[in-house]
Amino acid sequence: MRSFDYQRPATLTDAVALLERHGPEAQILAGGTDLIIGLRDRTIQPSVVADLKQVPELRPAIDEQDGWLSISAGTTMTQISAHPAIRRHFMALVEGADVVGSVQIRNRATLAGNICNASPAADTAPPLLVFGARVLVEGPAGERRIPIDEFFVRSRETTLLRGELVKSIELPVPREPVGAAYLRLTRRRGTDLASITLCCGVEPSGSTRLAYGSVGPKPVLFTDKSGVLADPATAEDAKLAILEEMLSAASPSPRSVRASPQYRRAMLRVLARRGLRAAVERLRGAA
Amino acid sequence: MPRTLDVELTVNGAPRRLEVHVHHTLLDVLRDQLGLTGTKECCVVGECGACTVIVDDLPVNSCLMLAVEADGHEVRSVEGLARAGELTPLQQAFLDKGAAQCGFCIPGQLMAAQALLEQSPDPTVADVHEALAGNLCRCSGYEQITEAVLAAAEEMRR
Ligand code: FES
Ligand code: FES
């Protein structure tokens, strides 16, 4: 590993100033489970590593306020998975957080790190898209909020501007229970990167949200408000036509070592049908 | 541009003051600076668990943590298990069940299992599998390792 200037800002203002000063030359260190791999294999060679774990506002915290559940940037996957309010309202996010790496990884890896790394295969992205999360950002111009479906660009690239950092991720607490499920396809059981990630959420109105990743440059979200997908009386063919439309954004890379494009497209359909079925069942179970 | 930093941490119960390189991992420092070579280096990408140590009661991969991040924290490695030459029930169970073959993965397995047993003294088989999913054993002694953890849990509950 090449050496770097290690900085540990004590305040949010210092952190933003540091990131603004160094721009792309600086890398944020939160959980480190992606960054340190990149530092070691030299795919990332920052001159400054900014460890943000001392910034009070970024310390692990999960709070509910004004109908929003806020997860601070330092919160780990383990902490998310253990939190009663997240388990009650956003179980599909817990399902995503629970399959990130191993216990050892989840004890360090943060939700903010997972989205900032912007891997198309990020397990937490589809649930965040389905639940309509927004990202609270602090930067040189102050605070702003980015809807999660405008956050991802491609692997390692987000719509964060120079000097900006993620303060927290906010989730709207649903007034009525939403049925949602997270599914993924891996090459083997156990710890593995996903070849497909998918989350489906169904509201009591029948409105259905489908988010998927690992089949294109970024995870994507589609909504069907017709209620057809969630309606048990609708013929299977009618549902498949809508699903097919929602899945048409998939453009799996032919260069992937994990699965061929044909296989991914075929399995994406299977996962979408399973996800829809599971979400509808959960909605009924909650009602 | 500080390229080294003074850190204070607790290692296996003893407070330590060290000057570490900022780009060295906790694994590097444990092995090369403190001579604690029980913790193994293997994949260095967080996949095998051979480098597992316990930081503030949670198992982590020491290959994915900079030593400077351990500043102010409490680190436990396999060397901290046995006291005065006396094996812990967990270590003894690994021996009794024949869980250690070549032994390379065992320090990591022990630390992951130790953290599990501290959190849930009465784990199910599924709990053990999940807790040790990040610890690979190329000798493939998974059955024996699981048996050992369950046996140790039982022994420790007595
Ligand atoms: S050496 Fe750290 S996980 Fe393999
Ligand atoms: S005992 Fe040989 S690798 Fe596990």
mmCIF file with all atom_site columns, N, CA and C in Angstrom, chain A residues 1-8 29-33 36-37 39-40 47 49 51 53 78 98 102-108 191, chain B residues 1-3 5 7 22-23 25 44-46 49 52 55 58-61 63-66 68-69 71 112 130-131 133-135:
data_model
loop_
_atom_site.group_PDB
_atom_site.id
_atom_site.type_symbol
_atom_site.label_atom_id
_atom_site.label_alt_id
_atom_site.label_comp_id
_atom_site.label_asym_id
_atom_site.label_entity_id
_atom_site.label_seq_id
_atom_site.pdbx_PDB_ins_code
_atom_site.Cartn_x
_atom_site.Cartn_y
_atom_site.Cartn_z
_atom_site.occupancy
_atom_site.B_iso_or_equiv
_atom_site.pdbx_formal_charge
_atom_site.auth_seq_id
_atom_site.auth_comp_id
_atom_site.auth_asym_id
_atom_site.auth_atom_id
_atom_site.pdbx_PDB_model_num
ATOM 1   N N  . MET A 1 1   ? 0.845   -1.190  0.000  1.00 0.00 ? 1   MET A N  1
ATOM 2   C CA . MET A 1 1   ? 0.000   0.000   0.000  1.00 0.00 ? 1   MET A CA 1
ATOM 3   C C  . MET A 1 1   ? 0.880   1.240   0.000  1.00 0.00 ? 1   MET A C  1
ATOM 4   N N  . ARG A 1 2   ? 0.544   2.192   -0.854 1.00 0.00 ? 2   ARG A N  1
ATOM 5   C CA . ARG A 1 2   ? 1.275   3.444   -0.867 1.00 0.00 ? 2   ARG A CA 1
ATOM 6   C C  . ARG A 1 2   ? 0.849   4.319   0.299  1.00 0.00 ? 2   ARG A C  1
ATOM 7   N N  . SER A 1 3   ? 1.744   5.116   0.828  1.00 0.00 ? 3   SER A N  1
ATOM 8   C CA . SER A 1 3   ? 1.356   5.951   1.947  1.00 0.00 ? 3   SER A CA 1
ATOM 9   C C  . SER A 1 3   ? 0.542   7.148   1.465  1.00 0.00 ? 3   SER A C  1
ATOM 10  N N  . PHE A 1 4   ? -0.059  7.817   2.415  1.00 0.00 ? 4   PHE A N  1
ATOM 11  C CA . PHE A 1 4   ? -0.925  8.951   2.106  1.00 0.00 ? 4   PHE A CA 1
ATOM 12  C C  . PHE A 1 4   ? -0.930  9.847   3.332  1.00 0.00 ? 4   PHE A C  1
ATOM 13  N N  . ASP A 1 5   ? -1.548  10.981  3.177  1.00 0.00 ? 5   ASP A N  1
ATOM 14  C CA . ASP A 1 5   ? -1.723  11.876  4.307  1.00 0.00 ? 5   ASP A CA 1
ATOM 15  C C  . ASP A 1 5   ? -3.014  11.467  5.003  1.00 0.00 ? 5   ASP A C  1
ATOM 16  N N  . TYR A 1 6   ? -2.903  11.017  6.238  1.00 0.00 ? 6   TYR A N  1
ATOM 17  C CA . TYR A 1 6   ? -4.082  10.567  6.987  1.00 0.00 ? 6   TYR A CA 1
ATOM 18  C C  . TYR A 1 6   ? -4.637  11.704  7.816  1.00 0.00 ? 6   TYR A C  1
ATOM 19  N N  . GLN A 1 7   ? -5.896  12.046  7.562  1.00 0.00 ? 7   GLN A N  1
ATOM 20  C CA . GLN A 1 7   ? -6.514  13.156  8.287  1.00 0.00 ? 7   GLN A CA 1
ATOM 21  C C  . GLN A 1 7   ? -7.747  12.670  9.018  1.00 0.00 ? 7   GLN A C  1
ATOM 22  N N  . ARG A 1 8   ? -7.936  13.227  10.212 1.00 0.00 ? 8   ARG A N  1
ATOM 23  C CA . ARG A 1 8   ? -9.051  12.795  11.032 1.00 0.00 ? 8   ARG A CA 1
ATOM 24  C C  . ARG A 1 8   ? -9.783  14.049  11.513 1.00 0.00 ? 8   ARG A C  1
ATOM 25  N N  . LEU A 1 29  ? -12.683 7.730   4.401  1.00 0.00 ? 29  LEU A N  1
ATOM 26  C CA . LEU A 1 29  ? -12.592 6.437   5.082  1.00 0.00 ? 29  LEU A CA 1
ATOM 27  C C  . LEU A 1 29  ? -13.727 6.360   6.113  1.00 0.00 ? 29  LEU A C  1
ATOM 28  N N  . ALA A 1 30  ? -14.645 5.431   5.865  1.00 0.00 ? 30  ALA A N  1
ATOM 29  C CA . ALA A 1 30  ? -15.702 5.186   6.867  1.00 0.00 ? 30  ALA A CA 1
ATOM 30  C C  . ALA A 1 30  ? -15.448 3.791   7.412  1.00 0.00 ? 30  ALA A C  1
ATOM 31  N N  . GLY A 1 31  ? -16.120 2.776   6.874  1.00 0.00 ? 31  GLY A N  1
ATOM 32  C CA . GLY A 1 31  ? -15.874 1.408   7.340  1.00 0.00 ? 31  GLY A CA 1
ATOM 33  C C  . GLY A 1 31  ? -14.562 0.852   6.790  1.00 0.00 ? 31  GLY A C  1
ATOM 34  N N  . GLY A 1 32  ? -14.183 1.308   5.610  1.00 0.00 ? 32  GLY A N  1
ATOM 35  C CA . GLY A 1 32  ? -12.906 0.897   5.035  1.00 0.00 ? 32  GLY A CA 1
ATOM 36  C C  . GLY A 1 32  ? -12.924 -0.422  4.287  1.00 0.00 ? 32  GLY A C  1
ATOM 37  N N  . THR A 1 33  ? -14.058 -1.112  4.286  1.00 0.00 ? 33  THR A N  1
ATOM 38  C CA . THR A 1 33  ? -14.048 -2.468  3.724  1.00 0.00 ? 33  THR A CA 1
ATOM 39  C C  . THR A 1 33  ? -13.905 -2.485  2.210  1.00 0.00 ? 33  THR A C  1
ATOM 40  N N  . ILE A 1 36  ? -9.916  0.040   1.687  1.00 0.00 ? 36  ILE A N  1
ATOM 41  C CA . ILE A 1 36  ? -8.602  -0.531  2.001  1.00 0.00 ? 36  ILE A CA 1
ATOM 42  C C  . ILE A 1 36  ? -8.195  -1.577  0.961  1.00 0.00 ? 36  ILE A C  1
ATOM 43  N N  . ILE A 1 37  ? -9.179  -2.275  0.400  1.00 0.00 ? 37  ILE A N  1
ATOM 44  C CA . ILE A 1 37  ? -8.867  -3.207  -0.695 1.00 0.00 ? 37  ILE A CA 1
ATOM 45  C C  . ILE A 1 37  ? -8.297  -2.417  -1.879 1.00 0.00 ? 37  ILE A C  1
ATOM 46  N N  . LEU A 1 39  ? -6.875  0.559   -1.826 1.00 0.00 ? 39  LEU A N  1
ATOM 47  C CA . LEU A 1 39  ? -5.572  1.136   -1.488 1.00 0.00 ? 39  LEU A CA 1
ATOM 48  C C  . LEU A 1 39  ? -4.479  0.087   -1.654 1.00 0.00 ? 39  LEU A C  1
ATOM 49  N N  . ARG A 1 40  ? -4.797  -1.132  -1.219 1.00 0.00 ? 40  ARG A N  1
ATOM 50  C CA . ARG A 1 40  ? -3.773  -2.160  -1.264 1.00 0.00 ? 40  ARG A CA 1
ATOM 51  C C  . ARG A 1 40  ? -3.455  -2.584  -2.686 1.00 0.00 ? 40  ARG A C  1
ATOM 52  N N  . SER A 1 47  ? -4.064  11.070  -2.322 1.00 0.00 ? 47  SER A N  1
ATOM 53  C CA . SER A 1 47  ? -2.981  11.664  -1.536 1.00 0.00 ? 47  SER A CA 1
ATOM 54  C C  . SER A 1 47  ? -3.454  11.916  -0.108 1.00 0.00 ? 47  SER A C  1
ATOM 55  N N  . VAL A 1 49  ? -6.312  10.578  2.886  1.00 0.00 ? 49  VAL A N  1
ATOM 56  C CA . VAL A 1 49  ? -7.395  9.726   3.356  1.00 0.00 ? 49  VAL A CA 1
ATOM 57  C C  . VAL A 1 49  ? -8.063  10.442  4.529  1.00 0.00 ? 49  VAL A C  1
ATOM 58  N N  . ASP A 1 51  ? -10.490 10.215  7.396  1.00 0.00 ? 51  ASP A N  1
ATOM 59  C CA . ASP A 1 51  ? -11.235 9.328   8.294  1.00 0.00 ? 51  ASP A CA 1
ATOM 60  C C  . ASP A 1 51  ? -12.285 10.175  9.018  1.00 0.00 ? 51  ASP A C  1
ATOM 61  N N  . LYS A 1 53  ? -14.678 9.242   11.103 1.00 0.00 ? 53  LYS A N  1
ATOM 62  C CA . LYS A 1 53  ? -15.356 8.611   12.233 1.00 0.00 ? 53  LYS A CA 1
ATOM 63  C C  . LYS A 1 53  ? -15.354 9.440   13.515 1.00 0.00 ? 53  LYS A C  1
ATOM 64  N N  . THR A 1 78  ? -24.418 -3.979  10.596 1.00 0.00 ? 78  THR A N  1
ATOM 65  C CA . THR A 1 78  ? -24.822 -4.720  11.795 1.00 0.00 ? 78  THR A CA 1
ATOM 66  C C  . THR A 1 78  ? -25.812 -3.900  12.617 1.00 0.00 ? 78  THR A C  1
ATOM 67  N N  . ASP A 1 98  ? -28.052 -7.567  5.533  1.00 0.00 ? 98  ASP A N  1
ATOM 68  C CA . ASP A 1 98  ? -27.624 -8.847  6.101  1.00 0.00 ? 98  ASP A CA 1
ATOM 69  C C  . ASP A 1 98  ? -26.774 -9.707  5.165  1.00 0.00 ? 98  ASP A C  1
ATOM 70  N N  . SER A 1 102 ? -19.465 -10.726 5.176  1.00 0.00 ? 102 SER A N  1
ATOM 71  C CA . SER A 1 102 ? -19.600 -11.615 6.323  1.00 0.00 ? 102 SER A CA 1
ATOM 72  C C  . SER A 1 102 ? -19.901 -10.775 7.559  1.00 0.00 ? 102 SER A C  1
ATOM 73  N N  . VAL A 1 103 ? -20.080 -11.435 8.703  1.00 0.00 ? 103 VAL A N  1
ATOM 74  C CA . VAL A 1 103 ? -20.280 -10.714 9.965  1.00 0.00 ? 103 VAL A CA 1
ATOM 75  C C  . VAL A 1 103 ? -19.156 -9.694  10.155 1.00 0.00 ? 103 VAL A C  1
ATOM 76  N N  . GLN A 1 104 ? -17.918 -10.133 9.907  1.00 0.00 ? 104 GLN A N  1
ATOM 77  C CA . GLN A 1 104 ? -16.758 -9.261  10.100 1.00 0.00 ? 104 GLN A CA 1
ATOM 78  C C  . GLN A 1 104 ? -16.869 -7.999  9.254  1.00 0.00 ? 104 GLN A C  1
ATOM 79  N N  . ILE A 1 105 ? -17.300 -8.167  8.006  1.00 0.00 ? 105 ILE A N  1
ATOM 80  C CA . ILE A 1 105 ? -17.462 -7.018  7.105  1.00 0.00 ? 105 ILE A CA 1
ATOM 81  C C  . ILE A 1 105 ? -18.599 -6.126  7.605  1.00 0.00 ? 105 ILE A C  1
ATOM 82  N N  . ARG A 1 106 ? -19.716 -6.742  7.960  1.00 0.00 ? 106 ARG A N  1
ATOM 83  C CA . ARG A 1 106 ? -20.898 -5.956  8.359  1.00 0.00 ? 106 ARG A CA 1
ATOM 84  C C  . ARG A 1 106 ? -20.677 -5.173  9.655  1.00 0.00 ? 106 ARG A C  1
ATOM 85  N N  . ASN A 1 107 ? -19.722 -5.624  10.458 1.00 0.00 ? 107 ASN A N  1
ATOM 86  C CA . ASN A 1 107 ? -19.395 -4.879  11.672 1.00 0.00 ? 107 ASN A CA 1
ATOM 87  C C  . ASN A 1 107 ? -18.637 -3.585  11.368 1.00 0.00 ? 107 ASN A C  1
ATOM 88  N N  . ARG A 1 108 ? -18.107 -3.458  10.165 1.00 0.00 ? 108 ARG A N  1
ATOM 89  C CA . ARG A 1 108 ? -17.373 -2.237  9.794  1.00 0.00 ? 108 ARG A CA 1
ATOM 90  C C  . ARG A 1 108 ? -18.088 -1.466  8.689  1.00 0.00 ? 108 ARG A C  1
ATOM 91  N N  . THR A 1 191 ? -21.261 -16.073 1.407  1.00 0.00 ? 191 THR A N  1
ATOM 92  C CA . THR A 1 191 ? -20.717 -14.765 1.078  1.00 0.00 ? 191 THR A CA 1
ATOM 93  C C  . THR A 1 191 ? -20.314 -14.693 -0.392 1.00 0.00 ? 191 THR A C  1
ATOM 94  N N  . MET B 2 1   ? 2.282   16.726  6.851  1.00 0.00 ? 1   MET B N  1
ATOM 95  C CA . MET B 2 1   ? 1.842   15.450  6.261  1.00 0.00 ? 1   MET B CA 1
ATOM 96  C C  . MET B 2 1   ? 2.281   14.289  7.162  1.00 0.00 ? 1   MET B C  1
ATOM 97  N N  . PRO B 2 2   ? 1.510   14.015  8.204  1.00 0.00 ? 2   PRO B N  1
ATOM 98  C CA . PRO B 2 2   ? 1.940   12.943  9.103  1.00 0.00 ? 2   PRO B CA 1
ATOM 99  C C  . PRO B 2 2   ? 1.809   11.563  8.449  1.00 0.00 ? 2   PRO B C  1
ATOM 100 N N  . ARG B 2 3   ? 2.923   10.888  8.273  1.00 0.00 ? 3   ARG B N  1
ATOM 101 C CA . ARG B 2 3   ? 2.891   9.547   7.677  1.00 0.00 ? 3   ARG B CA 1
ATOM 102 C C  . ARG B 2 3   ? 2.968   8.470   8.755  1.00 0.00 ? 3   ARG B C  1
ATOM 103 N N  . LEU B 2 5   ? 1.799   7.931   13.067 1.00 0.00 ? 5   LEU B N  1
ATOM 104 C CA . LEU B 2 5   ? 0.937   8.533   14.078 1.00 0.00 ? 5   LEU B CA 1
ATOM 105 C C  . LEU B 2 5   ? 1.109   7.753   15.377 1.00 0.00 ? 5   LEU B C  1
ATOM 106 N N  . VAL B 2 7   ? -0.485  6.089   18.420 1.00 0.00 ? 7   VAL B N  1
ATOM 107 C CA . VAL B 2 7   ? -1.812  5.598   18.788 1.00 0.00 ? 7   VAL B CA 1
ATOM 108 C C  . VAL B 2 7   ? -1.754  4.925   20.157 1.00 0.00 ? 7   VAL B C  1
ATOM 109 N N  . VAL B 2 22  ? 0.697   5.256   8.894  1.00 0.00 ? 22  VAL B N  1
ATOM 110 C CA . VAL B 2 22  ? -0.733  5.458   8.656  1.00 0.00 ? 22  VAL B CA 1
ATOM 111 C C  . VAL B 2 22  ? -1.276  4.491   7.604  1.00 0.00 ? 22  VAL B C  1
ATOM 112 N N  . HIS B 2 23  ? -0.408  3.951   6.747  1.00 0.00 ? 23  HIS B N  1
ATOM 113 C CA . HIS B 2 23  ? -0.917  3.048   5.712  1.00 0.00 ? 23  HIS B CA 1
ATOM 114 C C  . HIS B 2 23  ? -0.744  1.577   6.107  1.00 0.00 ? 23  HIS B C  1
ATOM 115 N N  . THR B 2 25  ? -2.018  -1.744  8.077  1.00 0.00 ? 25  THR B N  1
ATOM 116 C CA . THR B 2 25  ? -3.279  -2.250  8.616  1.00 0.00 ? 25  THR B CA 1
ATOM 117 C C  . THR B 2 25  ? -3.062  -2.707  10.058 1.00 0.00 ? 25  THR B C  1
ATOM 118 N N  . VAL B 2 44  ? -6.163  -11.003 2.300  1.00 0.00 ? 44  VAL B N  1
ATOM 119 C CA . VAL B 2 44  ? -6.123  -9.540  2.490  1.00 0.00 ? 44  VAL B CA 1
ATOM 120 C C  . VAL B 2 44  ? -7.203  -8.771  1.719  1.00 0.00 ? 44  VAL B C  1
ATOM 121 N N  . VAL B 2 45  ? -8.319  -9.395  1.425  1.00 0.00 ? 45  VAL B N  1
ATOM 122 C CA . VAL B 2 45  ? -9.441  -8.660  0.824  1.00 0.00 ? 45  VAL B CA 1
ATOM 123 C C  . VAL B 2 45  ? -10.756 -8.918  1.569  1.00 0.00 ? 45  VAL B C  1
ATOM 124 N N  . GLY B 2 46  ? -10.665 -9.447  2.781  1.00 0.00 ? 46  GLY B N  1
ATOM 125 C CA . GLY B 2 46  ? -11.887 -9.607  3.559  1.00 0.00 ? 46  GLY B CA 1
ATOM 126 C C  . GLY B 2 46  ? -12.715 -10.833 3.210  1.00 0.00 ? 46  GLY B C  1
ATOM 127 N N  . GLY B 2 49  ? -11.212 -14.473 6.443  1.00 0.00 ? 49  GLY B N  1
ATOM 128 C CA . GLY B 2 49  ? -11.391 -14.412 7.894  1.00 0.00 ? 49  GLY B CA 1
ATOM 129 C C  . GLY B 2 49  ? -10.194 -14.870 8.714  1.00 0.00 ? 49  GLY B C  1
ATOM 130 N N  . THR B 2 52  ? -9.137  -12.481 11.476 1.00 0.00 ? 52  THR B N  1
ATOM 131 C CA . THR B 2 52  ? -10.190 -11.991 12.386 1.00 0.00 ? 52  THR B CA 1
ATOM 132 C C  . THR B 2 52  ? -9.657  -11.707 13.786 1.00 0.00 ? 52  THR B C  1
ATOM 133 N N  . VAL B 2 55  ? -12.591 -6.331  17.943 1.00 0.00 ? 55  VAL B N  1
ATOM 134 C CA . VAL B 2 55  ? -12.381 -4.922  18.295 1.00 0.00 ? 55  VAL B CA 1
ATOM 135 C C  . VAL B 2 55  ? -13.646 -4.436  19.005 1.00 0.00 ? 55  VAL B C  1
ATOM 136 N N  . LEU B 2 58  ? -16.572 -6.784  18.840 1.00 0.00 ? 58  LEU B N  1
ATOM 137 C CA . LEU B 2 58  ? -17.098 -7.223  17.546 1.00 0.00 ? 58  LEU B CA 1
ATOM 138 C C  . LEU B 2 58  ? -15.983 -7.832  16.702 1.00 0.00 ? 58  LEU B C  1
ATOM 139 N N  . PRO B 2 59  ? -16.252 -8.973  16.061 1.00 0.00 ? 59  PRO B N  1
ATOM 140 C CA . PRO B 2 59  ? -15.231 -9.550  15.184 1.00 0.00 ? 59  PRO B CA 1
ATOM 141 C C  . PRO B 2 59  ? -15.092 -8.731  13.906 1.00 0.00 ? 59  PRO B C  1
ATOM 142 N N  . VAL B 2 60  ? -13.865 -8.459  13.514 1.00 0.00 ? 60  VAL B N  1
ATOM 143 C CA . VAL B 2 60  ? -13.602 -7.705  12.281 1.00 0.00 ? 60  VAL B CA 1
ATOM 144 C C  . VAL B 2 60  ? -12.401 -8.329  11.565 1.00 0.00 ? 60  VAL B C  1
ATOM 145 N N  . ASN B 2 61  ? -12.272 -8.006  10.278 1.00 0.00 ? 61  ASN B N  1
ATOM 146 C CA . ASN B 2 61  ? -11.095 -8.442  9.529  1.00 0.00 ? 61  ASN B CA 1
ATOM 147 C C  . ASN B 2 61  ? -9.991  -7.412  9.734  1.00 0.00 ? 61  ASN B C  1
ATOM 148 N N  . CYS B 2 63  ? -7.284  -7.164  8.304  1.00 0.00 ? 63  CYS B N  1
ATOM 149 C CA . CYS B 2 63  ? -6.646  -6.768  7.038  1.00 0.00 ? 63  CYS B CA 1
ATOM 150 C C  . CYS B 2 63  ? -7.389  -5.613  6.383  1.00 0.00 ? 63  CYS B C  1
ATOM 151 N N  . LEU B 2 64  ? -8.611  -5.332  6.851  1.00 0.00 ? 64  LEU B N  1
ATOM 152 C CA . LEU B 2 64  ? -9.408  -4.267  6.249  1.00 0.00 ? 64  LEU B CA 1
ATOM 153 C C  . LEU B 2 64  ? -9.570  -3.083  7.193  1.00 0.00 ? 64  LEU B C  1
ATOM 154 N N  . MET B 2 65  ? -8.668  -2.981  8.154  1.00 0.00 ? 65  MET B N  1
ATOM 155 C CA . MET B 2 65  ? -8.745  -1.881  9.097  1.00 0.00 ? 65  MET B CA 1
ATOM 156 C C  . MET B 2 65  ? -7.342  -1.303  9.225  1.00 0.00 ? 65  MET B C  1
ATOM 157 N N  . LEU B 2 66  ? -7.230  0.007   9.090  1.00 0.00 ? 66  LEU B N  1
ATOM 158 C CA . LEU B 2 66  ? -5.924  0.620   9.306  1.00 0.00 ? 66  LEU B CA 1
ATOM 159 C C  . LEU B 2 66  ? -5.621  0.598   10.800 1.00 0.00 ? 66  LEU B C  1
ATOM 160 N N  . VAL B 2 68  ? -4.333  2.874   12.493 1.00 0.00 ? 68  VAL B N  1
ATOM 161 C CA . VAL B 2 68  ? -4.721  4.156   13.098 1.00 0.00 ? 68  VAL B CA 1
ATOM 162 C C  . VAL B 2 68  ? -6.202  4.176   13.487 1.00 0.00 ? 68  VAL B C  1
ATOM 163 N N  . GLU B 2 69  ? -6.993  3.349   12.817 1.00 0.00 ? 69  GLU B N  1
ATOM 164 C CA . GLU B 2 69  ? -8.420  3.281   13.169 1.00 0.00 ? 69  GLU B CA 1
ATOM 165 C C  . GLU B 2 69  ? -8.646  2.570   14.501 1.00 0.00 ? 69  GLU B C  1
ATOM 166 N N  . ASP B 2 71  ? -6.980  3.271   17.109 1.00 0.00 ? 71  ASP B N  1
ATOM 167 C CA . ASP B 2 71  ? -6.607  4.232   18.146 1.00 0.00 ? 71  ASP B CA 1
ATOM 168 C C  . ASP B 2 71  ? -7.772  4.422   19.115 1.00 0.00 ? 71  ASP B C  1
ATOM 169 N N  . ALA B 2 112 ? -13.841 -15.423 15.753 1.00 0.00 ? 112 ALA B N  1
ATOM 170 C CA . ALA B 2 112 ? -15.226 -15.232 15.294 1.00 0.00 ? 112 ALA B CA 1
ATOM 171 C C  . ALA B 2 112 ? -16.182 -15.994 16.221 1.00 0.00 ? 112 ALA B C  1
ATOM 172 N N  . GLU B 2 130 ? -23.739 -18.793 10.367 1.00 0.00 ? 130 GLU B N  1
ATOM 173 C CA . GLU B 2 130 ? -23.741 -17.384 9.969  1.00 0.00 ? 130 GLU B CA 1
ATOM 174 C C  . GLU B 2 130 ? -22.520 -16.656 10.561 1.00 0.00 ? 130 GLU B C  1
ATOM 175 N N  . ALA B 2 131 ? -22.247 -16.916 11.838 1.00 0.00 ? 131 ALA B N  1
ATOM 176 C CA . ALA B 2 131 ? -21.137 -16.226 12.506 1.00 0.00 ? 131 ALA B CA 1
ATOM 177 C C  . ALA B 2 131 ? -19.791 -16.592 11.879 1.00 0.00 ? 131 ALA B C  1
ATOM 178 N N  . ALA B 2 133 ? -19.462 -17.701 8.652  1.00 0.00 ? 133 ALA B N  1
ATOM 179 C CA . ALA B 2 133 ? -19.542 -17.707 7.178  1.00 0.00 ? 133 ALA B CA 1
ATOM 180 C C  . ALA B 2 133 ? -18.370 -16.949 6.555  1.00 0.00 ? 133 ALA B C  1
ATOM 181 N N  . GLY B 2 134 ? -17.781 -16.032 7.305  1.00 0.00 ? 134 GLY B N  1
ATOM 182 C CA . GLY B 2 134 ? -16.660 -15.261 6.780  1.00 0.00 ? 134 GLY B CA 1
ATOM 183 C C  . GLY B 2 134 ? -15.312 -15.881 7.105  1.00 0.00 ? 134 GLY B C  1
ATOM 184 N N  . ASN B 2 135 ? -15.312 -17.141 7.556  1.00 0.00 ? 135 ASN B N  1
ATOM 185 C CA . ASN B 2 135 ? -14.062 -17.818 7.896  1.00 0.00 ? 135 ASN B CA 1
ATOM 186 C C  . ASN B 2 135 ? -13.920 -19.085 7.066  1.00 0.00 ? 135 ASN B C  1
#
